[in-house]
Structure formats: structure tokens, C-alpha cells
mmCIF file of C-alpha atoms in Angstrom:
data_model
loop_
_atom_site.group_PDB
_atom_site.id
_atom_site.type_symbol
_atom_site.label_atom_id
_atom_site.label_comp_id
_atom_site.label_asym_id
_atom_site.label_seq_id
_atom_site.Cartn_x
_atom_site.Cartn_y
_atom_site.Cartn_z
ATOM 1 C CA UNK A 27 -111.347 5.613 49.454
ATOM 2 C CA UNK A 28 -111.977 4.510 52.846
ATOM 3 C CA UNK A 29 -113.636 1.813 54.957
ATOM 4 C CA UNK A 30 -114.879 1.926 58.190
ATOM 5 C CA UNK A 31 -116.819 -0.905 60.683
ATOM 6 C CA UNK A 32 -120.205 1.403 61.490
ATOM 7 C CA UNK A 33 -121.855 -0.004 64.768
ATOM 8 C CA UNK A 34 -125.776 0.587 66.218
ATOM 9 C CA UNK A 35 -129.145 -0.357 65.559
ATOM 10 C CA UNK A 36 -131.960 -0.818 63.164
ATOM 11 C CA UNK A 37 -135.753 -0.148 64.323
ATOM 12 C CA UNK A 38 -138.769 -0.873 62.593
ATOM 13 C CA UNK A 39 -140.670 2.238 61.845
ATOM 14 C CA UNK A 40 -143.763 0.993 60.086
ATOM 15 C CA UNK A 41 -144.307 -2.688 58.287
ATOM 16 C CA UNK A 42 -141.089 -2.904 56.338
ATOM 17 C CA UNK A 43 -139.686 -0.220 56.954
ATOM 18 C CA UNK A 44 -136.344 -0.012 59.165
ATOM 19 C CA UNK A 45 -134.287 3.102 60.588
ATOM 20 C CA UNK A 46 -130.597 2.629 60.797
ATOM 21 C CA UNK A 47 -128.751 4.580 63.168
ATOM 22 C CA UNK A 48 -125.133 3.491 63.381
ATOM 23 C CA UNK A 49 -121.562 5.188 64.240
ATOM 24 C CA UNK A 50 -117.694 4.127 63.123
ATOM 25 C CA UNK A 51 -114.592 5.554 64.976
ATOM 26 C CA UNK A 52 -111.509 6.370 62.851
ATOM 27 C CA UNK A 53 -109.848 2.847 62.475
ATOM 28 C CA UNK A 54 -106.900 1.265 60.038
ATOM 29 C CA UNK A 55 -108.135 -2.195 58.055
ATOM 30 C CA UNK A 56 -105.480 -4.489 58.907
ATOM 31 C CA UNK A 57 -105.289 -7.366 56.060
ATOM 32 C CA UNK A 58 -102.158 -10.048 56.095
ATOM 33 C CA UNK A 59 -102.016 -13.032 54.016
ATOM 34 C CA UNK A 60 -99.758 -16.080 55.247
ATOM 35 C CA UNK A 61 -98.912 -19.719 55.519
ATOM 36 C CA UNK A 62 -102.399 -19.606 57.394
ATOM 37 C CA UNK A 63 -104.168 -18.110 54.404
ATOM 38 C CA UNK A 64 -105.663 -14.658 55.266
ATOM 39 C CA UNK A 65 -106.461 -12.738 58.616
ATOM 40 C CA UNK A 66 -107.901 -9.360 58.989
ATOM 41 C CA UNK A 67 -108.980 -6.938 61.477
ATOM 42 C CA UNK A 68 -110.382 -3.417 62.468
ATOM 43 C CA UNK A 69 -107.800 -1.448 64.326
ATOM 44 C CA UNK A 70 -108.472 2.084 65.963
ATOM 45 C CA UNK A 71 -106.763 4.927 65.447
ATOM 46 C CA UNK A 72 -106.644 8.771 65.914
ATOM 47 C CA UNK A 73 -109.720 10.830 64.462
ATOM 48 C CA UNK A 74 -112.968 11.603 64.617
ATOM 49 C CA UNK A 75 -116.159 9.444 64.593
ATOM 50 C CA UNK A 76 -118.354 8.900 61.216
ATOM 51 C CA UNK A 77 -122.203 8.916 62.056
ATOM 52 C CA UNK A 78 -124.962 7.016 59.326
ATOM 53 C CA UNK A 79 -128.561 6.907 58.754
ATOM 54 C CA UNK A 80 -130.740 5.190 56.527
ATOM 55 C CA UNK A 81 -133.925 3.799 55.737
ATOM 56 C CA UNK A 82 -134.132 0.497 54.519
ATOM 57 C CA UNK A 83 -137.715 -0.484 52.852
ATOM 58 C CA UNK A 84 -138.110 -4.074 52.084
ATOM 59 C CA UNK A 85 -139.849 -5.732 48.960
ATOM 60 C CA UNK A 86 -139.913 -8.845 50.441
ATOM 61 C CA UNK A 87 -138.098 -10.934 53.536
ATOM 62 C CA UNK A 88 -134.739 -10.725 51.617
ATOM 63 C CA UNK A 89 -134.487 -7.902 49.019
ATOM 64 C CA UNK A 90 -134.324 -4.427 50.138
ATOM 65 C CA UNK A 91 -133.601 -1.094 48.757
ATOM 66 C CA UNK A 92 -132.207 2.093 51.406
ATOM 67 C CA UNK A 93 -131.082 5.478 50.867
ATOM 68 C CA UNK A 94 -129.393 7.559 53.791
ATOM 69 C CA UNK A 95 -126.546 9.445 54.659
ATOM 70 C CA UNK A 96 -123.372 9.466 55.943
ATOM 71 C CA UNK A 97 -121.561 12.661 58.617
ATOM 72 C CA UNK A 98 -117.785 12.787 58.278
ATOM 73 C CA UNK A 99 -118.280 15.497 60.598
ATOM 74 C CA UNK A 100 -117.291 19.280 60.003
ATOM 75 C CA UNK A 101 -119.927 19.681 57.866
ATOM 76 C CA UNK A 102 -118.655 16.851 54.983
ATOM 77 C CA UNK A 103 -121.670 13.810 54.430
ATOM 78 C CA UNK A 104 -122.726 12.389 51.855
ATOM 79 C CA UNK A 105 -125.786 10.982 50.495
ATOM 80 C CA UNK A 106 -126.487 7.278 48.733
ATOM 81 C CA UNK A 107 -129.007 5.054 47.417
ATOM 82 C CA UNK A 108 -129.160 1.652 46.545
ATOM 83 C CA UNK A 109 -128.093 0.061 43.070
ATOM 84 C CA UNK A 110 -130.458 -2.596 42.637
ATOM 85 C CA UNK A 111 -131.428 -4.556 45.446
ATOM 86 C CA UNK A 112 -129.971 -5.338 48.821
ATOM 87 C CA UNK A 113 -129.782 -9.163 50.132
ATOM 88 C CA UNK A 114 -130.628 -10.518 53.603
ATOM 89 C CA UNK A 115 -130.956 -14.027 54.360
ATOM 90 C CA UNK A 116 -129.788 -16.070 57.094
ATOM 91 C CA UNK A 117 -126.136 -16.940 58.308
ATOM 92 C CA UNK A 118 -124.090 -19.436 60.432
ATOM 93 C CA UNK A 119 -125.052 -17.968 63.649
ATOM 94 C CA UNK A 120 -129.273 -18.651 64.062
ATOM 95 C CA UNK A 121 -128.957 -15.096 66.127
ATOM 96 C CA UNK A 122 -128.029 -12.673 63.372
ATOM 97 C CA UNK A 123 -129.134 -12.330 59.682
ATOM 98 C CA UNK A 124 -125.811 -11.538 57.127
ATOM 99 C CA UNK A 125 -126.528 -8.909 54.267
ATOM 100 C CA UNK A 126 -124.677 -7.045 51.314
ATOM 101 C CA UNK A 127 -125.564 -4.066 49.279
ATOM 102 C CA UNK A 128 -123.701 -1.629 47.030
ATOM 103 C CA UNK A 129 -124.871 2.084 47.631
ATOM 104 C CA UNK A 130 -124.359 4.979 44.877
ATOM 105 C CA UNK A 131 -123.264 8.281 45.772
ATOM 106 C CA UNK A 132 -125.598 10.797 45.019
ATOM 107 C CA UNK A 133 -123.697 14.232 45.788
ATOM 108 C CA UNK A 134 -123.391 15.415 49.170
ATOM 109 C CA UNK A 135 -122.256 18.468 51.944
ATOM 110 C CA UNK A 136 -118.762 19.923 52.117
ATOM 111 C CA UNK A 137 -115.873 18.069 50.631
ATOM 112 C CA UNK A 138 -118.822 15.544 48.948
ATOM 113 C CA UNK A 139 -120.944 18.573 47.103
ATOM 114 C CA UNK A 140 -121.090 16.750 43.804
ATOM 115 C CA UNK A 141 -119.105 13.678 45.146
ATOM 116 C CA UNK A 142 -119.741 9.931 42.747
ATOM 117 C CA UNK A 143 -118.926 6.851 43.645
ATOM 118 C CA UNK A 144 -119.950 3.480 44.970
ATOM 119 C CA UNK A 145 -119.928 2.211 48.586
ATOM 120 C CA UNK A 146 -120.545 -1.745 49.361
ATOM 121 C CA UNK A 147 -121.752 -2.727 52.488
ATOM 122 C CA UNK A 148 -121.150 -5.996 54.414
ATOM 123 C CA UNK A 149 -123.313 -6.405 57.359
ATOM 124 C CA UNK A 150 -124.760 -8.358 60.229
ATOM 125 C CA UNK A 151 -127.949 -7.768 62.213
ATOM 126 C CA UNK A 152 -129.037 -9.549 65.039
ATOM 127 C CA UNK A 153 -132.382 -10.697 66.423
ATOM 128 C CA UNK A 154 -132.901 -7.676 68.629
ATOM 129 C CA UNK A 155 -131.943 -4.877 66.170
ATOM 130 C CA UNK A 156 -127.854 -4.538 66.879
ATOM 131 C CA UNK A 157 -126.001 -3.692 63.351
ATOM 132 C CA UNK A 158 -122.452 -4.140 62.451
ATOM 133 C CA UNK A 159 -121.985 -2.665 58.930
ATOM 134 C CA UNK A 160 -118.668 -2.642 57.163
ATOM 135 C CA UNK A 161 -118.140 -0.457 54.467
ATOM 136 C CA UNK A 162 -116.132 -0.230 51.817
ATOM 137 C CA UNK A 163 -116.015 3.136 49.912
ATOM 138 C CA UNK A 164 -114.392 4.518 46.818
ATOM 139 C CA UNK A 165 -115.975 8.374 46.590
ATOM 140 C CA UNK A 166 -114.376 10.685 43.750
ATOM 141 C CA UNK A 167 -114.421 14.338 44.293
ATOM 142 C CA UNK A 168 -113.687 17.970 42.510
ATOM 143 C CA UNK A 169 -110.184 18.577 43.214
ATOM 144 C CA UNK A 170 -110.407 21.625 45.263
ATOM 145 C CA UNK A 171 -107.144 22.853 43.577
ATOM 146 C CA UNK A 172 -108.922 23.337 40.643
ATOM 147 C CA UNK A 173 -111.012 26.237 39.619
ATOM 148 C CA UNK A 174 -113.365 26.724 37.366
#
């Protein structure tokens, strides 16, 4: 399981067609519920840096599909693909557009060679291309304890 905040940028590359290019450092998801109701944040923490690319082909102004990877570093990524469609539409700010989309797993390098699961994604682009992308990830993998 993990989650990270990914930050960077999405180009176009040809009509409908984006390239994401985005990084996350190591960080602890801080969530506390109170008398206030609930208040969470990204906090940093020791460890490496997690590096993502996709491509992100739109059917029409709001409903995308995207397939990429994601580097854990020391040779452990993973590769996913959209289930279904992706949304984007607009959001409180009239500078950035707010999007979801849940990712499958589909295998991967190192620790994620034959890796399922499903990753959402939360994320925020703005007019000139910035990306913040927060994931949320829940990846099972062969127990490397076990032989077969």
C-alpha cells in the first residue's frame, strides 16, 4: 500500500494526446479527525524519490484513458492502465482543471514482476501544464519468501 503526492507537468504531444512527467519524494499522509471535522496533509520524510510517466489520450474534453509507469527506483516500477475512463472537468479555482482515475496494475520490474492491484489518482492541472497527482495505491505481490 502506499500513497504518494507526484508533482510536474503534462505536455501535449499531438491533438489529444498528453505526456505526464511527474516526481513524489518519500512522504507520511498525515490524516486527524477532530472537533473541526477532518485535516490532512503530506509530510516528508526519509527515502528516495518515485518518478511517473504516462500518456493520457482523450476521447473527448472530459473522459480520458492513460497507461504509464511508475520508478520506485533500484530497478522496482510498475506498469498501469486505466479501468474505464478518467474524468476532467472544471474546479473551484478557474486556473486548474480537478480529475480522478483508478489505474490497474499490469505487472511490472523488480519487486512488481507480476505485481496486481489498483491505484486511484486524485489530481489537479493547471492552465499552463503544472500537475499535482495524489495517489493512492494498494499493489499485491509474490511473497519473495516463497518458492516455487
Amino acid at each position: 500500500m502506499y500513497s504518494l503526492q507526484f508533482r510536474g507537468r503534462a505536455t501535449e504531444i499531438a491533438p489529444g494526446v498528453l505526456r505526464a512527467v511527474t516526481a513524489a519524494p518519500s512522504s507520511v499522509l498525515v490524516t486527524i479527525i477532530g472537533e473541526g471535522g477532518v485535516d490532512g496533509r503530506i509530510e516528508s520524510t526519509d527515502g528516495a524519490e518515485a518518478r511517473f510517466e504516462s500518456e493520457v489520450s482523450f476521447s473527448d474534453e472530459s473522459t480520458f484513458r492513460e497507461e504509464g509507469t511508475i520508478d520506485f527506483g533500484s530497478g522496482h516500477s510498475l506498469r498501469f492502465r486505466t479501468v474505464g475512463a478518467g474524468q476532467l472537468g472544471p474546479s473551484i479555482d478557474p486556473n486548474l482543471k480537478h480529475g480522478a482515475v483508478v489505474w490497474e496494475v499490469d505487472g511490472g520490474e523488480g519487486r512488481f514482476d507480476g505485481a496486481q492491484g489498483l491505484i486511484t489518482s486524485n489530481f489537479f492541472v493547471g492552465d499552463t501544464g503544472e500537475v499535482t497527482d495524489n495517489h493512492f495505491g494498494v499493489v499485491f505481490v509474490a511473497d519473495p519468501r516463497v518458492v516455487s
